[in-house]
Short mmCIF file of C-alpha atoms (C1' of nucleotides) in Angstrom, two decimals:
data_model
loop_
_atom_site.label_atom_id
_atom_site.label_comp_id
_atom_site.label_asym_id
_atom_site.label_seq_id
_atom_site.Cartn_x
_atom_site.Cartn_y
_atom_site.Cartn_z
CA MET A 1 0.86 -91.14 37.04
CA ASP A 2 0.24 -89.46 33.23
CA GLU A 3 -2.44 -90.78 31.78
CA ILE A 4 -4.68 -88.97 29.98
CA ARG A 5 -8.71 -88.74 30.29
CA LEU A 6 -9.58 -89.19 26.32
CA GLU A 7 -12.42 -85.89 27.16
CA GLU A 8 -8.49 -84.35 27.58
CA SER A 9 -7.36 -84.70 24.03
CA ALA A 10 -7.57 -82.70 21.34
CA LEU A 11 -9.34 -85.43 19.49
CA PHE A 12 -12.35 -85.60 21.97
CA ARG A 13 -12.72 -82.33 22.51
CA GLY A 14 -15.73 -80.94 22.81
CA ILE A 15 -17.83 -84.18 23.26
CA PRO A 16 -19.74 -84.18 26.42
CA GLU A 17 -18.29 -86.62 28.90
CA ASP A 18 -21.40 -88.80 29.01
CA ARG A 19 -20.79 -89.71 25.44
CA LEU A 20 -17.77 -91.10 25.74
CA GLU A 21 -18.14 -94.57 26.04
CA ILE A 22 -20.96 -94.22 22.37
CA CYS A 23 -17.69 -92.81 20.53
CA CYS A 24 -15.23 -95.22 21.97
CA ASN A 25 -17.51 -98.33 21.05
CA MET A 26 -18.18 -96.89 17.65
CA LEU A 27 -14.61 -96.50 16.91
CA LYS A 28 -13.95 -99.92 17.84
CA GLY A 29 -10.47 -99.33 19.85
CA ARG A 30 -8.34 -101.28 21.51
CA ILE A 31 -5.05 -100.81 23.81
CA ARG A 32 -1.86 -101.75 23.33
CA ILE A 33 0.40 -101.86 26.06
CA CYS A 34 4.06 -101.32 25.21
CA ARG A 35 7.21 -101.77 27.24
CA GLY A 36 10.02 -98.61 26.87
CA GLN A 37 12.24 -98.97 23.80
CA GLU A 38 9.62 -101.31 22.19
CA THR A 39 9.03 -100.74 18.61
CA VAL A 40 5.12 -99.64 18.12
CA GLN A 41 5.28 -99.80 14.59
CA ARG A 42 8.03 -100.30 11.66
CA PRO A 43 8.03 -98.48 8.80
CA GLY A 44 6.29 -100.67 6.28
CA ASP A 45 3.52 -102.48 8.44
CA PRO A 46 0.68 -103.04 7.95
CA LEU A 47 -1.42 -100.40 8.64
CA GLN A 48 -3.35 -100.75 12.53
CA GLY A 49 -5.19 -97.76 12.00
CA ILE A 50 -4.93 -94.46 14.06
CA GLY A 51 -3.05 -94.11 17.28
CA LEU A 52 -3.86 -92.05 20.06
CA VAL A 53 -1.27 -92.42 23.07
CA LEU A 54 -2.61 -92.60 26.87
CA SER A 55 0.14 -92.63 28.53
CA GLY A 56 4.04 -92.63 28.05
CA GLU A 57 6.10 -90.45 25.58
CA VAL A 58 6.25 -91.83 22.12
CA GLU A 59 8.56 -90.67 19.11
CA ALA A 60 7.98 -90.71 15.54
CA ALA A 61 11.17 -90.77 13.07
CA ARG A 62 12.13 -91.55 9.88
CA GLU A 63 14.77 -94.61 9.32
CA HIS A 64 17.18 -94.18 7.18
CA LEU A 65 19.38 -96.52 5.70
CA GLN A 66 22.29 -97.97 8.54
CA GLY A 67 20.15 -96.67 11.43
CA ARG A 68 20.47 -93.44 11.04
CA ARG A 69 16.98 -91.97 11.91
CA THR A 70 15.54 -88.59 11.63
CA MET A 71 13.04 -87.24 14.41
CA VAL A 72 10.05 -86.00 13.36
CA ALA A 73 8.00 -85.98 16.83
CA VAL A 74 7.88 -86.32 19.99
CA LEU A 75 4.47 -87.97 21.42
CA ARG A 76 2.34 -87.20 24.49
CA PRO A 77 -0.25 -88.17 25.90
CA GLY A 78 -3.40 -87.16 24.07
CA ASP A 79 -0.98 -86.54 20.87
CA LEU A 80 -2.25 -88.37 17.87
CA PHE A 81 -0.34 -90.59 15.09
CA GLY A 82 -1.09 -92.44 11.46
CA GLU A 83 -3.94 -90.67 10.84
CA ALA A 84 -2.65 -88.70 7.88
CA VAL A 85 -1.18 -92.33 6.77
CA ALA A 86 -5.01 -93.72 7.98
CA LEU A 87 -6.86 -90.58 6.02
CA GLY A 88 -4.30 -90.52 2.74
CA MET A 89 -5.09 -94.05 1.98
CA LEU A 90 -1.83 -95.91 2.44
CA GLU A 91 -1.96 -99.27 3.09
CA SER A 92 1.64 -99.16 5.26
CA ALA A 93 3.05 -96.25 7.59
CA PRO A 94 6.49 -94.47 6.27
CA VAL A 95 7.82 -93.89 9.79
CA ALA A 96 8.62 -95.69 12.74
CA ILE A 97 6.94 -95.36 16.34
CA THR A 98 9.00 -96.38 19.14
CA ALA A 99 7.97 -95.98 22.86
CA ARG A 100 10.51 -93.67 24.64
CA THR A 101 8.69 -94.70 27.98
CA SER A 102 6.76 -97.62 28.69
CA CYS A 103 3.38 -96.21 27.51
CA ARG A 104 -0.51 -96.99 26.17
CA ILE A 105 -1.64 -96.36 23.49
CA TRP A 106 -5.70 -96.29 21.84
CA PHE A 107 -5.77 -98.48 18.44
CA PHE A 108 -8.91 -97.17 16.37
CA SER A 109 -10.26 -97.27 13.52
CA PRO A 110 -10.97 -94.18 11.19
CA ALA A 111 -13.05 -96.30 8.98
CA ALA A 112 -16.43 -95.58 11.57
CA LEU A 113 -16.01 -92.33 11.04
CA PHE A 114 -17.56 -92.15 7.64
CA ASP A 115 -20.01 -94.29 8.20
CA PRO A 116 -22.87 -93.39 6.02
CA SER A 117 -25.35 -94.52 8.55
CA ARG A 118 -27.08 -91.61 10.34
CA GLU A 119 -26.07 -93.12 13.89
CA HIS A 120 -24.28 -90.65 15.98
CA LEU A 121 -24.12 -88.32 13.51
CA GLU A 122 -23.58 -85.10 15.47
CA LEU A 123 -20.62 -87.25 17.72
CA ARG A 124 -18.89 -87.96 14.35
CA THR A 125 -19.06 -84.44 13.27
CA ILE A 126 -17.30 -83.63 16.64
CA LEU A 127 -14.26 -85.98 15.35
CA GLN A 128 -13.92 -84.76 12.66
CA ARG A 129 -13.74 -81.65 13.07
CA ASN A 130 -11.32 -82.20 15.95
CA LEU A 131 -9.44 -84.07 12.97
CA LEU A 132 -8.97 -81.69 11.08
CA THR A 133 -7.86 -79.41 13.66
CA ILE A 134 -5.39 -82.30 14.16
CA LEU A 135 -4.28 -82.42 11.04
CA ALA A 136 -3.43 -78.86 10.49
CA SER A 137 -1.55 -78.52 13.42
CA LYS A 138 0.23 -81.12 12.45
CA THR A 139 1.07 -79.80 8.89
CA LEU A 140 1.87 -76.17 10.30
CA MET A 141 4.84 -78.75 12.83
CA LEU A 142 5.95 -80.06 9.89
CA GLY A 143 5.89 -76.87 7.98
CA GLU A 144 8.65 -75.86 11.02
CA ARG A 145 10.53 -78.95 10.52
CA LEU A 146 10.88 -78.19 6.82
CA GLU A 147 12.49 -74.69 7.76
CA ILE A 148 15.11 -76.25 10.20
CA LEU A 149 15.80 -79.08 8.42
CA GLY A 150 16.22 -76.69 5.33
CA GLN A 151 19.09 -74.31 7.02
CA LYS A 152 22.54 -74.87 5.64
CA THR A 153 24.49 -74.91 9.14
CA ILE A 154 23.91 -76.63 12.31
CA LYS A 155 24.26 -73.91 13.70
CA GLY A 156 21.66 -72.39 11.44
CA LYS A 157 19.51 -75.32 12.81
CA LEU A 158 19.62 -74.54 15.37
CA ALA A 159 18.94 -71.02 16.17
CA ALA A 160 15.80 -72.18 13.67
CA TYR A 161 14.72 -74.36 16.81
CA LEU A 162 15.85 -72.95 19.53
CA LEU A 163 14.58 -69.33 18.96
CA PRO A 164 10.76 -70.29 18.97
CA ARG A 165 10.81 -72.50 21.86
CA ALA A 166 12.54 -69.63 24.03
CA PRO A 167 10.83 -67.63 25.83
CA GLY A 168 9.54 -63.77 25.20
CA GLN A 169 11.63 -62.34 27.89
CA PRO A 170 15.27 -62.79 26.51
CA GLY A 171 17.83 -64.67 29.47
CA THR A 172 15.26 -67.33 30.52
CA TRP A 173 15.88 -71.24 30.96
CA PHE A 174 13.68 -73.42 29.04
CA GLY A 175 14.19 -77.04 28.81
CA ILE A 176 13.41 -79.05 25.29
CA PRO A 177 12.60 -82.86 25.56
CA HIS A 178 14.99 -84.34 23.55
CA SER A 179 18.94 -85.54 24.54
CA ARG A 180 22.09 -84.63 22.85
CA THR A 181 21.28 -87.63 20.24
CA GLY A 182 17.68 -87.12 19.89
CA LEU A 183 18.71 -83.74 19.08
CA ALA A 184 20.80 -84.95 16.65
CA GLU A 185 17.93 -87.07 14.89
CA LEU A 186 15.59 -84.01 15.00
CA LEU A 187 18.22 -81.74 13.08
CA SER A 188 19.70 -84.40 11.11
CA THR A 189 23.25 -83.80 11.93
CA ASP A 190 25.97 -85.64 13.86
CA ARG A 191 25.67 -85.35 17.18
CA SER A 192 29.63 -84.62 17.72
CA ALA A 193 28.83 -82.21 15.42
CA LEU A 194 26.57 -80.39 17.33
CA SER A 195 27.90 -80.75 20.26
CA ARG A 196 30.92 -78.67 18.49
CA ALA A 197 28.30 -76.46 17.67
CA LEU A 198 26.85 -76.24 21.02
CA SER A 199 30.72 -75.31 23.04
CA GLU A 200 30.87 -72.78 20.11
CA LEU A 201 28.03 -70.90 20.82
CA LYS A 202 28.67 -71.24 24.48
CA ARG A 203 32.55 -69.75 24.18
CA ASP A 204 30.91 -66.87 22.10
CA GLY A 205 28.68 -66.30 24.96
CA ILE A 206 25.46 -66.67 22.62
CA LEU A 207 23.74 -69.52 25.26
CA VAL A 208 24.16 -71.48 28.08
CA VAL A 209 22.99 -75.35 28.56
CA ASP A 210 22.56 -77.63 31.64
CA GLY A 211 21.39 -80.54 30.22
CA ASN A 212 18.47 -80.41 28.54
CA ARG A 213 17.82 -76.69 30.01
CA PHE A 214 18.58 -73.66 27.44
CA CYS A 215 19.41 -69.96 28.56
CA LEU A 216 19.96 -67.94 24.93
CA THR A 217 21.76 -65.11 26.44
CA ASP A 218 22.27 -63.42 23.17
CA PRO A 219 19.67 -63.93 21.21
CA ASP A 220 19.89 -61.56 18.59
CA LYS A 221 23.49 -63.43 17.56
CA LEU A 222 22.30 -66.74 17.38
CA ALA A 223 19.39 -65.00 14.68
CA ALA A 224 22.23 -64.50 12.93
CA TRP A 225 22.69 -67.97 12.40
CA LEU A 226 19.68 -68.19 10.61
CA ALA A 227 20.43 -68.03 6.68
CA MET B 1 -6.55 -73.37 -21.60
CA ASP B 2 -5.57 -74.98 -18.65
CA GLU B 3 -8.61 -74.24 -16.23
CA ILE B 4 -10.18 -76.42 -13.57
CA ARG B 5 -13.63 -76.78 -13.42
CA LEU B 6 -13.87 -77.13 -9.74
CA GLU B 7 -16.22 -80.76 -9.52
CA GLU B 8 -12.47 -82.37 -10.92
CA SER B 9 -10.66 -80.77 -7.80
CA ALA B 10 -10.18 -82.95 -4.48
CA LEU B 11 -11.80 -80.38 -2.71
CA PHE B 12 -14.92 -81.03 -4.38
CA ARG B 13 -14.77 -84.63 -4.92
CA GLY B 14 -18.19 -86.26 -4.67
CA ILE B 15 -20.45 -83.23 -4.62
CA PRO B 16 -23.16 -83.14 -7.68
CA GLU B 17 -22.33 -80.70 -10.17
CA ASP B 18 -25.88 -79.26 -10.00
CA ARG B 19 -25.20 -79.15 -6.17
CA LEU B 20 -22.23 -76.70 -6.99
CA GLU B 21 -23.36 -73.34 -7.31
CA ILE B 22 -24.79 -74.22 -3.84
CA CYS B 23 -21.29 -75.03 -2.78
CA CYS B 24 -19.40 -71.90 -4.13
CA ASN B 25 -22.38 -69.47 -2.72
CA MET B 26 -22.61 -71.17 0.81
CA LEU B 27 -18.21 -70.33 0.72
CA LYS B 28 -18.30 -67.38 -0.11
CA GLY B 29 -15.44 -67.78 -2.56
CA ARG B 30 -14.00 -65.06 -4.74
CA ILE B 31 -11.79 -64.99 -8.01
CA ARG B 32 -8.28 -63.38 -7.59
CA ILE B 33 -6.64 -62.97 -10.71
CA CYS B 34 -2.70 -62.92 -10.88
CA ARG B 35 0.37 -62.12 -13.41
CA GLY B 36 3.14 -63.84 -14.12
CA GLN B 37 5.57 -64.19 -10.92
CA GLU B 38 3.51 -62.35 -8.69
CA THR B 39 3.61 -62.47 -5.02
CA VAL B 40 0.42 -63.83 -3.90
CA GLN B 41 1.02 -63.50 -0.35
CA ARG B 42 3.76 -62.76 1.59
CA PRO B 43 4.38 -64.58 4.97
CA GLY B 44 2.86 -62.90 8.02
CA ASP B 45 0.12 -60.93 5.53
CA PRO B 46 -3.09 -61.49 7.04
CA LEU B 47 -5.05 -64.55 5.89
CA GLN B 48 -7.08 -64.40 2.69
CA GLY B 49 -8.82 -67.46 3.43
CA ILE B 50 -7.85 -70.71 1.90
CA GLY B 51 -6.86 -70.69 -2.06
CA LEU B 52 -8.11 -72.89 -4.94
CA VAL B 53 -5.37 -72.65 -8.08
CA LEU B 54 -7.68 -72.14 -11.02
CA SER B 55 -5.55 -72.15 -13.48
CA GLY B 56 -1.95 -71.50 -14.48
CA GLU B 57 1.11 -72.64 -11.84
CA VAL B 58 1.73 -71.25 -8.41
CA GLU B 59 4.61 -72.27 -5.83
CA ALA B 60 4.81 -72.09 -2.39
CA ALA B 61 8.01 -71.31 -0.38
CA ARG B 62 9.55 -70.74 3.02
CA GLU B 63 11.16 -67.51 2.46
CA HIS B 64 14.82 -67.13 4.89
CA LEU B 65 16.47 -64.06 5.21
CA GLN B 66 18.46 -62.97 2.49
CA GLY B 67 16.06 -63.56 -0.36
CA ARG B 68 17.07 -67.28 -0.23
CA ARG B 69 13.80 -69.15 -0.20
CA THR B 70 13.20 -73.18 0.29
CA MET B 71 10.32 -74.56 -1.96
CA VAL B 72 7.56 -76.26 0.38
CA ALA B 73 5.60 -76.98 -3.17
CA VAL B 74 4.28 -76.36 -6.43
CA LEU B 75 0.12 -75.91 -6.77
CA ARG B 76 -1.26 -76.96 -10.26
CA PRO B 77 -4.90 -76.28 -10.55
CA GLY B 78 -7.08 -78.22 -8.26
CA ASP B 79 -4.75 -77.59 -5.41
CA LEU B 80 -5.41 -75.61 -2.45
CA PHE B 81 -2.85 -73.82 -0.35
CA GLY B 82 -3.77 -72.15 2.81
CA GLU B 83 -6.15 -74.54 4.43
CA ALA B 84 -3.89 -75.84 7.63
CA VAL B 85 -3.13 -71.32 8.33
CA ALA B 86 -7.04 -71.40 7.99
CA LEU B 87 -8.25 -74.76 10.09
CA GLY B 88 -4.88 -74.26 12.27
CA MET B 89 -6.40 -70.64 13.60
CA LEU B 90 -3.55 -69.16 13.02
CA GLU B 91 -3.45 -65.14 12.37
CA SER B 92 -0.54 -64.89 9.74
CA ALA B 93 0.47 -67.31 7.03
CA PRO B 94 4.37 -68.66 6.95
CA VAL B 95 5.37 -69.10 3.80
CA ALA B 96 5.39 -66.82 0.87
CA ILE B 97 2.99 -67.98 -2.07
CA THR B 98 4.20 -66.62 -6.13
CA ALA B 99 2.70 -67.48 -8.77
CA ARG B 100 4.61 -68.50 -11.39
CA THR B 101 2.43 -68.00 -14.51
CA SER B 102 -0.41 -65.76 -14.80
CA CYS B 103 -2.85 -67.47 -12.71
CA ARG B 104 -6.69 -67.73 -11.40
CA ILE B 105 -6.99 -68.36 -7.82
CA TRP B 106 -10.32 -68.65 -5.84
CA PHE B 107 -9.84 -67.60 -2.22
CA PHE B 108 -13.07 -68.98 -0.61
CA SER B 109 -13.72 -68.84 3.87
CA PRO B 110 -13.82 -72.31 5.76
CA ALA B 111 -15.74 -70.30 8.33
CA ALA B 112 -18.67 -71.31 6.35
CA LEU B 113 -18.12 -75.76 6.39
CA PHE B 114 -18.63 -75.50 10.26
CA ASP B 115 -21.64 -72.71 10.01
CA PRO B 116 -23.95 -74.86 12.77
CA SER B 117 -27.00 -74.32 10.54
CA ARG B 118 -28.25 -77.15 9.52
CA GLU B 119 -28.84 -76.31 6.03
CA HIS B 120 -27.03 -78.10 3.21
CA LEU B 121 -25.16 -80.65 5.90
CA GLU B 122 -24.61 -83.02 3.74
CA LEU B 123 -23.09 -80.80 1.53
CA ARG B 124 -20.57 -79.63 4.39
CA THR B 125 -20.25 -82.95 5.03
CA ILE B 126 -18.77 -83.96 1.88
CA LEU B 127 -16.58 -80.79 1.12
CA GLN B 128 -15.15 -81.41 5.39
CA ARG B 129 -14.35 -85.52 4.81
CA ASN B 130 -11.75 -84.24 1.16
CA LEU B 131 -10.48 -81.83 3.58
CA LEU B 132 -9.75 -84.73 6.10
CA THR B 133 -7.89 -86.29 2.67
CA ILE B 134 -6.71 -83.42 1.43
CA LEU B 135 -4.59 -82.35 5.05
CA ALA B 136 -3.80 -85.84 5.15
CA SER B 137 -2.26 -86.50 2.05
CA LYS B 138 -0.15 -82.83 2.45
CA THR B 139 1.35 -83.88 5.93
CA LEU B 140 2.58 -87.20 3.66
CA MET B 141 4.03 -84.55 1.32
CA LEU B 142 5.94 -82.80 3.68
CA GLY B 143 7.01 -85.98 5.49
CA GLU B 144 8.34 -87.11 2.38
CA ARG B 145 10.29 -83.56 2.32
CA LEU B 146 12.12 -83.99 5.42
CA GLU B 147 13.48 -87.71 4.22
CA ILE B 148 14.46 -85.39 1.30
CA LEU B 149 15.79 -82.49 3.60
CA GLY B 150 17.31 -84.85 6.14
CA GLN B 151 19.50 -86.39 3.49
CA LYS B 152 23.18 -85.19 4.69
CA THR B 153 24.96 -84.78 0.83
CA ILE B 154 23.42 -82.94 -2.55
CA LYS B 155 23.85 -85.90 -4.06
CA GLY B 156 21.71 -88.17 -1.18
CA LYS B 157 19.63 -85.03 -1.61
CA LEU B 158 18.89 -85.74 -4.74
CA ALA B 159 18.27 -89.76 -4.63
CA ALA B 160 15.80 -88.65 -1.92
CA TYR B 161 13.80 -86.86 -4.24
CA LEU B 162 14.15 -88.77 -7.49
CA LEU B 163 14.39 -92.03 -6.75
CA PRO B 164 10.99 -92.27 -6.03
CA ARG B 165 9.59 -90.25 -9.13
CA ALA B 166 11.84 -92.44 -11.89
CA PRO B 167 9.88 -94.92 -13.38
CA GLY B 168 10.03 -98.20 -12.27
CA GLN B 169 11.66 -99.20 -16.20
CA PRO B 170 15.38 -98.44 -15.45
CA GLY B 171 16.39 -95.96 -18.33
CA THR B 172 13.13 -94.43 -19.12
CA TRP B 173 13.54 -90.31 -19.06
CA PHE B 174 11.36 -88.90 -16.91
CA GLY B 175 10.25 -84.95 -16.30
CA ILE B 176 10.53 -82.97 -12.99
CA PRO B 177 8.57 -79.83 -12.64
CA HIS B 178 11.77 -77.11 -11.58
CA SER B 179 14.19 -75.61 -13.62
CA ARG B 180 18.05 -75.81 -11.20
CA THR B 181 17.76 -73.14 -9.38
CA GLY B 182 14.36 -74.13 -8.71
CA LEU B 183 15.60 -77.74 -7.91
CA ALA B 184 18.60 -75.92 -5.86
CA GLU B 185 15.72 -74.42 -2.98
CA LEU B 186 13.87 -77.58 -3.03
CA LEU B 187 17.10 -79.23 -1.52
CA SER B 188 17.93 -76.57 0.19
CA THR B 189 21.39 -76.38 -1.21
CA ASP B 190 23.33 -73.65 -3.38
CA ARG B 191 22.85 -73.95 -7.44
CA SER B 192 26.34 -74.23 -8.29
CA ALA B 193 26.85 -77.22 -5.95
CA LEU B 194 23.51 -78.89 -6.90
CA SER B 195 25.37 -78.53 -10.48
CA ARG B 196 28.36 -79.93 -9.51
CA ALA B 197 26.86 -83.15 -7.94
CA LEU B 198 24.64 -83.32 -10.59
CA SER B 199 27.89 -83.34 -13.49
CA GLU B 200 29.72 -86.22 -11.06
CA LEU B 201 27.17 -87.85 -11.51
CA LYS B 202 26.49 -87.61 -14.93
CA ARG B 203 30.28 -88.61 -14.98
CA ASP B 204 29.81 -91.55 -13.07
CA GLY B 205 27.13 -92.77 -15.67
CA ILE B 206 24.39 -92.91 -13.08
CA LEU B 207 22.59 -90.59 -14.74
CA VAL B 208 21.92 -88.79 -17.81
CA VAL B 209 20.27 -84.88 -17.46
CA ASP B 210 18.88 -82.77 -20.91
CA GLY B 211 17.20 -79.69 -19.16
CA ASN B 212 14.38 -80.54 -16.97
CA ARG B 213 14.63 -84.59 -18.10
CA PHE B 214 16.07 -87.04 -15.93
CA CYS B 215 16.96 -90.34 -17.01
CA LEU B 216 18.45 -92.81 -14.32
CA THR B 217 20.93 -95.31 -16.36
CA ASP B 218 22.26 -96.82 -12.85
CA PRO B 219 19.07 -96.71 -9.94
CA ASP B 220 21.05 -98.57 -7.85
CA LYS B 221 24.41 -96.58 -7.66
CA LEU B 222 22.17 -93.73 -6.37
CA ALA B 223 20.42 -95.55 -3.90
CA ALA B 224 23.90 -95.99 -2.42
CA TRP B 225 23.74 -92.47 -1.40
CA LEU B 226 21.26 -92.15 0.76
CA ALA B 227 22.19 -91.64 3.86
"C1'" DG C 1 18.78 -56.30 -33.96
"C1'" DG C 2 20.26 -55.15 -29.10
"C1'" DA C 3 20.72 -54.38 -24.76
"C1'" DA C 4 19.08 -55.87 -20.41
"C1'" DG C 5 18.06 -59.72 -17.10
"C1'" DT C 6 18.29 -64.01 -15.94
"C1'" DA C 7 18.82 -69.37 -16.13
"C1'" DT C 8 23.49 -72.21 -16.57
"C1'" DG C 9 27.62 -74.86 -15.87
"C1'" DT C 10 33.43 -74.49 -14.26
"C1'" DT C 11 36.14 -73.42 -11.22
"C1'" DG C 12 38.69 -72.23 -6.81
"C1'" DC C 13 38.84 -71.47 -1.68
"C1'" DA C 14 37.54 -71.17 2.75
"C1'" DG C 15 34.91 -73.59 5.80
"C1'" DC C 16 32.17 -76.00 7.81
"C1'" DT C 17 30.53 -80.80 8.61
"C1'" DG C 18 30.42 -86.45 8.47
"C1'" DC C 19 33.44 -89.23 11.02
"C1'" DA C 20 35.89 -92.50 13.13
"C1'" DA C 21 38.56 -92.34 17.70
"C1'" DC C 22 38.74 -91.71 22.51
"C1'" DG C 23 38.55 -90.64 27.52
"C1'" DG C 24 34.99 -89.06 30.81
"C1'" DT C 25 30.70 -89.98 33.05
"C1'" DA C 26 26.31 -91.95 34.48
"C1'" DT C 27 23.27 -95.66 34.93
"C1'" DG C 28 21.75 -100.59 35.55
"C1'" DG C 29 22.02 -105.47 36.00
"C1'" DC C 30 24.12 -108.87 38.67
"C1'" DG D 1 31.60 -103.51 44.06
"C1'" DC D 2 31.94 -104.74 38.93
"C1'" DC D 3 30.74 -105.25 34.71
"C1'" DA D 4 28.37 -103.70 30.47
"C1'" DT D 5 26.11 -99.77 28.13
"C1'" DA D 6 24.49 -95.36 27.02
"C1'" DC D 7 25.21 -90.76 26.88
"C1'" DC D 8 28.13 -86.83 26.13
"C1'" DG D 9 32.29 -83.76 24.80
"C1'" DT D 10 36.80 -83.41 22.15
"C1'" DT D 11 39.50 -83.50 18.54
"C1'" DG D 12 41.48 -84.81 13.91
"C1'" DC D 13 41.09 -85.45 9.47
"C1'" DA D 14 39.16 -85.65 4.35
"C1'" DG D 15 35.18 -84.24 1.81
"C1'" DC D 16 31.93 -81.78 0.81
"C1'" DT D 17 29.68 -78.12 0.55
"C1'" DG D 18 28.65 -72.83 0.55
"C1'" DC D 19 30.36 -68.34 -1.68
"C1'" DA D 20 31.82 -65.99 -5.02
"C1'" DA D 21 32.97 -64.83 -9.55
"C1'" DC D 22 33.57 -65.65 -14.26
"C1'" DA D 23 32.05 -67.43 -19.21
"C1'" DT D 24 27.63 -68.65 -21.74
"C1'" DA D 25 23.66 -68.96 -23.46
"C1'" DC D 26 18.53 -67.57 -23.87
"C1'" DT D 27 14.72 -64.56 -22.78
"C1'" DT D 28 12.87 -60.53 -23.40
"C1'" DC D 29 11.29 -55.95 -23.93
"C1'" DC D 30 12.67 -52.21 -26.59
#
DNA sequence: GGAAGTATGTTGCAGCTGCAACGGTATGGC
DNA sequence: GCCATACCGTTGCAGCTGCAACATACTTCC
């Protein structure tokens, strides 16, 4: 099973193991179990608190009209979602959360973190510090998404997405956590047009594809597509 | 002058006025004065700390190759930049910071915020809490940028950008903080193509434009362009 | 006042993308 | 085994966009 232990998550990093239970009680969390494909959170739903993925795989995506979606991130055990909404004082979520696989999610209220009481102050300090780090790296990740979506062509988007994910050694295979349809949503482009772009890159000897696995045979030629 | 007082900034919200000086000393800030058009921070530069705009107007933009840019945000007095990079433990900045006008920027080190000493703990707690709120709202802002850049057509991008900024009462004029060129960079599109799209929207009676000021005469028709 | 530089609107054109449709394959339920 | 569903690649076509070039203001700086 891919169940994560809380102390391995970024949120609880640095919390002594014997204090975990205190933290959990303090945050008043409750666990929700979702089946695969289940919608965890619809955009506009009243906020359920901050979610921490315990097991399974979860997607965060912006839903546009007519079923079109722009994927924001894939969440794995240990990842958080909803923290920006909760801390930013919005009353409803702007993104949809969907379970890719059956999963367990721990929802907790951020209010307890800022309880003015002096109780467990040192634990709350660690949690707040961790939350800062998590939000900072999420901001950086979103910045990279801007870099990708800012590209003008599909091959440019592919280059902006694949190049930072490829191993340093050129010609090495690496996997991505997306199906073709998912990749198209991530790049906010049309699936068939993406398929065509990949075919051309293959034809020109720039990369090789096998399902979710890629091998950049000519990274420089791919980088030439960056605007 | 548009100089901001520190206690009006989001970072120092809730700090008693007579403690401000303590905070400033604690954070070891130093002020940098920049002329208009000056580059404050090039992507890849070693980090100078977190920046707080005291006066003037500053741009944050991702620079692609060949001078193309995707604007990320306009920063006004009281706004922060670099906090995600500093807290996310990156050693260099991924975005370029440019002064639009002459400006004064206060750089400070985030390290003092997490000093393990007990000194001024209550002040540091407030600052950390404020930083969390700032990062959360920046995350939400970036999410909106994804919504905009995820649109497939220029008119869609315009709709995603203008509709949330228009006053509730249709037919009201409102301004945006961008020139045409700047708006094109914000939408990550070509300036002349943007100009063409705006002309067509004007021709079809959907909006009226006067420089940086817009008036949506038919918001519903504009919303129809959202993918 | 003049010159250089910058911002803006227009237009023609090549090219890329979105869309729809089709066929093939894999997966799952009955 | 069979059907339904989903995923993926291919293709034709209309349409939108990027790009280059040009003309017109407007600003700035001598």
